[in-house]
PDB file of C-alpha atoms in Angstrom:
ATOM      1  CA  MET P  12     115.621  68.109  82.982  1.00  0.00           C
ATOM      2  CA  THR P  13     115.889  65.373  85.575  1.00  0.00           C
ATOM      3  CA  VAL P  14     118.866  65.396  87.944  1.00  0.00           C
ATOM      4  CA  PRO P  15     119.669  62.235  89.905  1.00  0.00           C
ATOM      5  CA  ALA P  16     118.877  62.761  93.593  1.00  0.00           C
ATOM      6  CA  GLU P  17     122.443  62.019  94.656  1.00  0.00           C
ATOM      7  CA  GLN P  18     123.725  64.844  92.419  1.00  0.00           C
ATOM      8  CA  ALA P  19     121.151  67.517  93.292  1.00  0.00           C
ATOM      9  CA  ALA P  20     122.783  69.006  96.387  1.00  0.00           C
ATOM     10  CA  GLU P  21     126.246  68.896  94.813  1.00  0.00           C
ATOM     11  CA  ARG P  22     125.061  70.782  91.759  1.00  0.00           C
ATOM     12  CA  CYS P  23     123.431  73.415  93.947  1.00  0.00           C
ATOM     13  CA  ARG P  24     126.629  73.704  95.991  1.00  0.00           C
ATOM     14  CA  ALA P  25     128.772  74.115  92.871  1.00  0.00           C
ATOM     15  CA  PHE P  26     126.524  76.872  91.556  1.00  0.00           C
ATOM     16  CA  HIS P  27     126.549  78.574  94.964  1.00  0.00           C
ATOM     17  CA  ASP P  28     130.357  78.467  95.048  1.00  0.00           C
ATOM     18  CA  VAL P  29     130.499  80.264  91.699  1.00  0.00           C
ATOM     19  CA  MET P  30     127.868  82.863  92.539  1.00  0.00           C
ATOM     20  CA  SER P  31     129.211  83.580  96.032  1.00  0.00           C
ATOM     21  CA  ARG P  32     132.278  85.068  94.367  1.00  0.00           C
ATOM     22  CA  ARG P  33     130.240  87.583  92.374  1.00  0.00           C
ATOM     23  CA  ARG P  34     130.909  91.184  93.333  1.00  0.00           C
ATOM     24  CA  THR P  35     129.714  94.482  91.928  1.00  0.00           C
ATOM     25  CA  VAL P  36     132.577  96.583  90.562  1.00  0.00           C
ATOM     26  CA  ARG P  37     132.632 100.156  89.292  1.00  0.00           C
ATOM     27  CA  ASP P  38     136.007 100.061  87.541  1.00  0.00           C
ATOM     28  CA  PHE P  39     135.989  98.388  84.134  1.00  0.00           C
ATOM     29  CA  ASP P  40     138.676  97.445  81.634  1.00  0.00           C
ATOM     30  CA  PRO P  41     137.722  98.800  78.172  1.00  0.00           C
ATOM     31  CA  ARG P  42     138.655  95.579  76.340  1.00  0.00           C
ATOM     32  CA  PRO P  43     135.691  94.139  74.447  1.00  0.00           C
ATOM     33  CA  VAL P  44     133.463  91.340  75.633  1.00  0.00           C
ATOM     34  CA  PRO P  45     133.892  88.091  73.623  1.00  0.00           C
ATOM     35  CA  ASP P  46     131.483  87.647  70.740  1.00  0.00           C
ATOM     36  CA  GLY P  47     128.239  85.933  71.623  1.00  0.00           C
ATOM     37  CA  VAL P  48     128.490  86.270  75.394  1.00  0.00           C
ATOM     38  CA  VAL P  49     126.031  89.139  75.825  1.00  0.00           C
ATOM     39  CA  GLU P  50     123.653  87.576  73.329  1.00  0.00           C
ATOM     40  CA  TYR P  51     123.556  84.253  75.188  1.00  0.00           C
ATOM     41  CA  ALA P  52     123.230  85.999  78.541  1.00  0.00           C
ATOM     42  CA  ILE P  53     120.175  87.830  77.228  1.00  0.00           C
ATOM     43  CA  ARG P  54     118.794  84.592  75.805  1.00  0.00           C
ATOM     44  CA  THR P  55     119.144  83.149  79.294  1.00  0.00           C
ATOM     45  CA  ALA P  56     117.482  86.184  80.896  1.00  0.00           C
ATOM     46  CA  ALA P  57     114.576  85.787  78.493  1.00  0.00           C
ATOM     47  CA  THR P  58     113.902  82.269  79.834  1.00  0.00           C
ATOM     48  CA  ALA P  59     112.610  83.836  83.061  1.00  0.00           C
ATOM     49  CA  PRO P  60     109.006  83.188  84.093  1.00  0.00           C
ATOM     50  CA  SER P  61     106.637  86.103  83.611  1.00  0.00           C
ATOM     51  CA  GLY P  62     103.075  86.972  84.499  1.00  0.00           C
ATOM     52  CA  ALA P  63     100.712  85.388  81.930  1.00  0.00           C
ATOM     53  CA  HIS P  64     103.867  84.597  79.898  1.00  0.00           C
ATOM     54  CA  VAL P  65     103.766  88.102  78.393  1.00  0.00           C
ATOM     55  CA  GLN P  66     107.590  88.410  78.683  1.00  0.00           C
ATOM     56  CA  PRO P  67     107.509  92.165  79.374  1.00  0.00           C
ATOM     57  CA  TRP P  68     111.175  92.984  78.838  1.00  0.00           C
ATOM     58  CA  ARG P  69     113.455  94.615  76.312  1.00  0.00           C
ATOM     59  CA  PHE P  70     117.258  94.520  76.486  1.00  0.00           C
ATOM     60  CA  VAL P  71     119.048  97.343  74.666  1.00  0.00           C
ATOM     61  CA  VAL P  72     122.803  96.800  74.288  1.00  0.00           C
ATOM     62  CA  LEU P  73     124.863  99.985  73.973  1.00  0.00           C
ATOM     63  CA  THR P  74     128.402  99.744  72.629  1.00  0.00           C
ATOM     64  CA  ASP P  75     128.618 102.963  70.603  1.00  0.00           C
ATOM     65  CA  PRO P  76     130.969 105.390  72.445  1.00  0.00           C
ATOM     66  CA  ALA P  77     128.939 108.477  71.572  1.00  0.00           C
ATOM     67  CA  ARG P  78     125.728 106.935  72.843  1.00  0.00           C
ATOM     68  CA  LYS P  79     127.414 105.742  76.047  1.00  0.00           C
ATOM     69  CA  ARG P  80     128.723 109.285  76.610  1.00  0.00           C
ATOM     70  CA  ARG P  81     125.191 110.662  76.265  1.00  0.00           C
ATOM     71  CA  LEU P  82     124.055 108.057  78.778  1.00  0.00           C
ATOM     72  CA  ARG P  83     126.759 109.035  81.248  1.00  0.00           C
ATOM     73  CA  GLU P  84     126.087 112.761  80.947  1.00  0.00           C
ATOM     74  CA  ALA P  85     122.342 112.339  81.471  1.00  0.00           C
ATOM     75  CA  ALA P  86     122.757 109.864  84.323  1.00  0.00           C
ATOM     76  CA  GLU P  87     125.271 112.080  86.127  1.00  0.00           C
ATOM     77  CA  ALA P  88     122.899 115.033  85.884  1.00  0.00           C
ATOM     78  CA  GLU P  89     120.222 112.994  87.659  1.00  0.00           C
ATOM     79  CA  GLU P  90     122.740 111.697  90.200  1.00  0.00           C
ATOM     80  CA  ARG P  91     123.863 115.207  91.098  1.00  0.00           C
ATOM     81  CA  GLU P  92     120.258 115.965  91.974  1.00  0.00           C
ATOM     82  CA  PHE P  93     120.014 112.753  93.979  1.00  0.00           C
ATOM     83  CA  TYR P  94     123.164 113.244  96.038  1.00  0.00           C
ATOM     84  CA  GLY P  95     122.723 116.988  96.339  1.00  0.00           C
ATOM     85  CA  ARG P  96     119.009 117.301  97.079  1.00  0.00           C
ATOM     86  CA  ARG P  97     116.793 114.216  96.886  1.00  0.00           C
ATOM     87  CA  ALA P  98     118.546 111.606  99.030  1.00  0.00           C
ATOM     88  CA  SER P  99     117.892 111.575 102.771  1.00  0.00           C
ATOM     89  CA  GLU P 100     120.764 111.620 105.263  1.00  0.00           C
ATOM     90  CA  GLU P 101     119.877 108.052 106.211  1.00  0.00           C
ATOM     91  CA  TRP P 102     120.178 106.946 102.585  1.00  0.00           C
ATOM     92  CA  LEU P 103     123.464 108.766 102.071  1.00  0.00           C
ATOM     93  CA  SER P 104     124.858 107.203 105.249  1.00  0.00           C
ATOM     94  CA  ALA P 105     123.928 103.736 103.986  1.00  0.00           C
ATOM     95  CA  LEU P 106     125.730 104.414 100.684  1.00  0.00           C
ATOM     96  CA  ALA P 107     128.838 105.956 102.258  1.00  0.00           C
ATOM     97  CA  PRO P 108     130.728 102.659 102.910  1.00  0.00           C
ATOM     98  CA  LEU P 109     130.424 101.806  99.208  1.00  0.00           C
ATOM     99  CA  GLY P 110     132.045 105.083  98.140  1.00  0.00           C
ATOM    100  CA  THR P 111     129.414 105.936  95.542  1.00  0.00           C
ATOM    101  CA  ASP P 112     128.796 109.467  94.333  1.00  0.00           C
ATOM    102  CA  GLU P 113     127.442 111.332  91.309  1.00  0.00           C
ATOM    103  CA  HIS P 114     130.402 110.386  89.085  1.00  0.00           C
ATOM    104  CA  LYS P 115     129.610 107.412  86.822  1.00  0.00           C
ATOM    105  CA  PRO P 116     132.618 106.828  84.513  1.00  0.00           C
ATOM    106  CA  PHE P 117     131.745 103.131  84.251  1.00  0.00           C
ATOM    107  CA  LEU P 118     128.893 104.064  81.906  1.00  0.00           C
ATOM    108  CA  GLU P 119     131.570 104.974  79.349  1.00  0.00           C
ATOM    109  CA  THR P 120     134.475 102.678  80.178  1.00  0.00           C
ATOM    110  CA  ALA P 121     132.501  99.431  80.273  1.00  0.00           C
ATOM    111  CA  PRO P 122     132.588  97.967  76.744  1.00  0.00           C
ATOM    112  CA  ALA P 123     128.869  97.199  76.824  1.00  0.00           C
ATOM    113  CA  VAL P 124     125.944  98.649  78.753  1.00  0.00           C
ATOM    114  CA  ILE P 125     122.655  96.755  78.812  1.00  0.00           C
ATOM    115  CA  VAL P 126     119.612  98.922  79.461  1.00  0.00           C
ATOM    116  CA  VAL P 127     116.683  96.786  80.600  1.00  0.00           C
ATOM    117  CA  PHE P 128     113.190  98.112  79.918  1.00  0.00           C
ATOM    118  CA  GLU P 129     109.836  97.031  81.276  1.00  0.00           C
ATOM    119  CA  VAL P 130     107.395  96.735  78.369  1.00  0.00           C
ATOM    120  CA  HIS P 131     103.941  98.059  79.256  1.00  0.00           C
ATOM    121  CA  LYS P 132     100.727  98.094  77.228  1.00  0.00           C
ATOM    122  CA  GLY P 133     101.057 100.009  73.989  1.00  0.00           C
ATOM    123  CA  PRO P 134      99.816 100.063  70.388  1.00  0.00           C
ATOM    124  CA  HIS P 135     101.630  96.822  69.593  1.00  0.00           C
ATOM    125  CA  THR P 136     102.231  95.323  73.034  1.00  0.00           C
ATOM    126  CA  PRO P 137      99.756  93.545  75.350  1.00  0.00           C
ATOM    127  CA  ARG P 138      99.074  94.455  78.947  1.00  0.00           C
ATOM    128  CA  PRO P 139     101.728  92.862  81.171  1.00  0.00           C
ATOM    129  CA  TYR P 140     101.127  91.294  84.574  1.00  0.00           C
ATOM    130  CA  TYR P 141     103.546  91.335  87.525  1.00  0.00           C
ATOM    131  CA  THR P 142     105.876  93.398  85.392  1.00  0.00           C
ATOM    132  CA  LYS P 143     108.448  94.415  87.982  1.00  0.00           C
ATOM    133  CA  GLU P 144     108.608  90.921  89.428  1.00  0.00           C
ATOM    134  CA  SER P 145     109.046  89.367  85.975  1.00  0.00           C
ATOM    135  CA  VAL P 146     111.764  91.794  84.873  1.00  0.00           C
ATOM    136  CA  GLY P 147     113.532  91.458  88.227  1.00  0.00           C
ATOM    137  CA  ILE P 148     113.772  87.681  87.826  1.00  0.00           C
ATOM    138  CA  ALA P 149     115.094  88.128  84.275  1.00  0.00           C
ATOM    139  CA  VAL P 150     117.783  90.543  85.446  1.00  0.00           C
ATOM    140  CA  GLY P 151     118.852  88.070  88.128  1.00  0.00           C
ATOM    141  CA  LEU P 152     119.371  85.434  85.443  1.00  0.00           C
ATOM    142  CA  LEU P 153     121.224  87.984  83.301  1.00  0.00           C
ATOM    143  CA  LEU P 154     123.697  88.781  86.084  1.00  0.00           C
ATOM    144  CA  ALA P 155     124.231  85.098  86.884  1.00  0.00           C
ATOM    145  CA  SER P 156     124.874  84.236  83.241  1.00  0.00           C
ATOM    146  CA  LEU P 157     127.385  87.061  82.760  1.00  0.00           C
ATOM    147  CA  HIS P 158     129.179  86.067  85.967  1.00  0.00           C
ATOM    148  CA  GLN P 159     129.443  82.502  84.670  1.00  0.00           C
ATOM    149  CA  ALA P 160     131.271  83.971  81.660  1.00  0.00           C
ATOM    150  CA  GLY P 161     133.824  85.663  83.927  1.00  0.00           C
ATOM    151  CA  LEU P 162     132.428  89.156  83.435  1.00  0.00           C
ATOM    152  CA  ALA P 163     131.715  91.840  85.996  1.00  0.00           C
ATOM    153  CA  THR P 164     128.432  93.721  86.179  1.00  0.00           C
ATOM    154  CA  LEU P 165     126.885  96.614  88.024  1.00  0.00           C
ATOM    155  CA  THR P 166     123.184  97.327  88.489  1.00  0.00           C
ATOM    156  CA  HIS P 167     122.713 101.072  88.179  1.00  0.00           C
ATOM    157  CA  THR P 168     119.318 102.722  88.621  1.00  0.00           C
ATOM    158  CA  PRO P 169     119.394 106.479  88.007  1.00  0.00           C
ATOM    159  CA  SER P 170     116.082 108.092  88.848  1.00  0.00           C
ATOM    160  CA  PRO P 171     114.106 109.289  87.012  1.00  0.00           C
ATOM    161  CA  MET P 172     115.145 107.348  83.905  1.00  0.00           C
ATOM    162  CA  ARG P 173     112.950 108.714  81.125  1.00  0.00           C
ATOM    163  CA  PHE P 174     116.024 110.108  79.350  1.00  0.00           C
ATOM    164  CA  LEU P 175     116.880 106.513  78.442  1.00  0.00           C
ATOM    165  CA  ASN P 176     113.948 106.245  76.029  1.00  0.00           C
ATOM    166  CA  ASP P 177     115.540 108.930  73.863  1.00  0.00           C
ATOM    167  CA  ILE P 178     119.084 107.549  74.083  1.00  0.00           C
ATOM    168  CA  CYS P 179     117.918 103.990  73.378  1.00  0.00           C
ATOM    169  CA  GLU P 180     115.260 104.983  70.828  1.00  0.00           C
ATOM    170  CA  ARG P 181     112.452 103.188  72.646  1.00  0.00           C
ATOM    171  CA  PRO P 182     108.711 104.023  72.585  1.00  0.00           C
ATOM    172  CA  ALA P 183     106.839 105.522  75.532  1.00  0.00           C
ATOM    173  CA  GLU P 184     105.319 102.211  76.626  1.00  0.00           C
ATOM    174  CA  GLU P 185     108.797 100.923  77.455  1.00  0.00           C
ATOM    175  CA  ARG P 186     110.123 102.117  80.811  1.00  0.00           C
ATOM    176  CA  ALA P 187     113.762 101.772  81.802  1.00  0.00           C
ATOM    177  CA  ALA P 188     114.294  99.725  84.954  1.00  0.00           C
ATOM    178  CA  TYR P 189     118.001  98.830  85.114  1.00  0.00           C
ATOM    179  CA  VAL P 190     121.263  99.978  83.569  1.00  0.00           C
ATOM    180  CA  VAL P 191     123.843  97.158  83.599  1.00  0.00           C
ATOM    181  CA  PRO P 192     127.452  97.935  82.583  1.00  0.00           C
ATOM    182  CA  VAL P 193     129.235  94.729  81.533  1.00  0.00           C
ATOM    183  CA  GLY P 194     132.915  93.937  81.077  1.00  0.00           C
ATOM    184  CA  TYR P 195     136.116  92.762  82.693  1.00  0.00           C
ATOM    185  CA  PRO P 196     137.208  94.417  85.937  1.00  0.00           C
ATOM    186  CA  ALA P 197     140.034  96.927  85.550  1.00  0.00           C
ATOM    187  CA  PRO P 198     143.381  95.642  86.904  1.00  0.00           C
ATOM    188  CA  ASP P 199     143.117  98.104  89.801  1.00  0.00           C
ATOM    189  CA  ALA P 200     139.368  97.702  90.333  1.00  0.00           C
ATOM    190  CA  HIS P 201     138.127  98.166  93.857  1.00  0.00           C
ATOM    191  CA  VAL P 202     136.294  95.012  94.903  1.00  0.00           C
ATOM    192  CA  PRO P 203     134.062  95.542  97.950  1.00  0.00           C
ATOM    193  CA  ASP P 204     134.879  93.318 100.926  1.00  0.00           C
ATOM    194  CA  LEU P 205     131.297  92.327 101.597  1.00  0.00           C
ATOM    195  CA  ARG P 206     129.886  89.627 103.825  1.00  0.00           C
ATOM    196  CA  ARG P 207     126.587  87.955 103.047  1.00  0.00           C
ATOM    197  CA  LYS P 208     124.147  87.171 105.815  1.00  0.00           C
ATOM    198  CA  PRO P 209     124.419  83.564 107.025  1.00  0.00           C
ATOM    199  CA  LEU P 210     121.723  81.071 106.127  1.00  0.00           C
ATOM    200  CA  ASP P 211     120.085  81.161 109.544  1.00  0.00           C
ATOM    201  CA  GLU P 212     119.382  84.883 109.052  1.00  0.00           C
ATOM    202  CA  VAL P 213     117.764  84.572 105.633  1.00  0.00           C
ATOM    203  CA  MET P 214     115.948  81.222 105.774  1.00  0.00           C
ATOM    204  CA  VAL P 215     113.063  80.161 108.015  1.00  0.00           C
ATOM    205  CA  ARG P 216     111.949  76.549 108.023  1.00  0.00           C
ATOM    206  CA  LEU P 217     108.421  75.818 109.295  1.00  0.00           C
TER     207      LEU P 217
END
């Protein structure tokens, strides 16, 4: 795709203006996501570059209430361990302004939850290269695409995540990397009042 030079900066600015309004929310409205939106967002995610073009990702979409409840129960068990024993005081202090804790109701209330797996070498899958980098880029595209559709997302990373293979019926060579609830924000959703670092703090020109 060729963009005329006089339009390039304006197109970047327009995309920035949309994405700068993206916020992570933890309070979701249960109303369903419009048909086709999640599918096209995943199609977009799957356009990401990947090491040796192996495309080492799998996107499992959970909408079944019983399966989402299992996900929540297992994730909250891990989170209780994290907040109660594993997290350092420094880490807990960093999380405190966000108001997060071991309770994860969004894993049930969000109409869809996308579990993103890294696909490693297995009986029917080749060895991947730069797996985490490749999947990370794909998830970035996924979040951007869903935001373009007017949907809210949250990147949740319970640790360890092996319980997700059972819930999502995935083989051992697939390793869960992200859990992404998707939906509309609840009418009373808390939206963090966050400030991004200015350009001069994140860009260096040499």
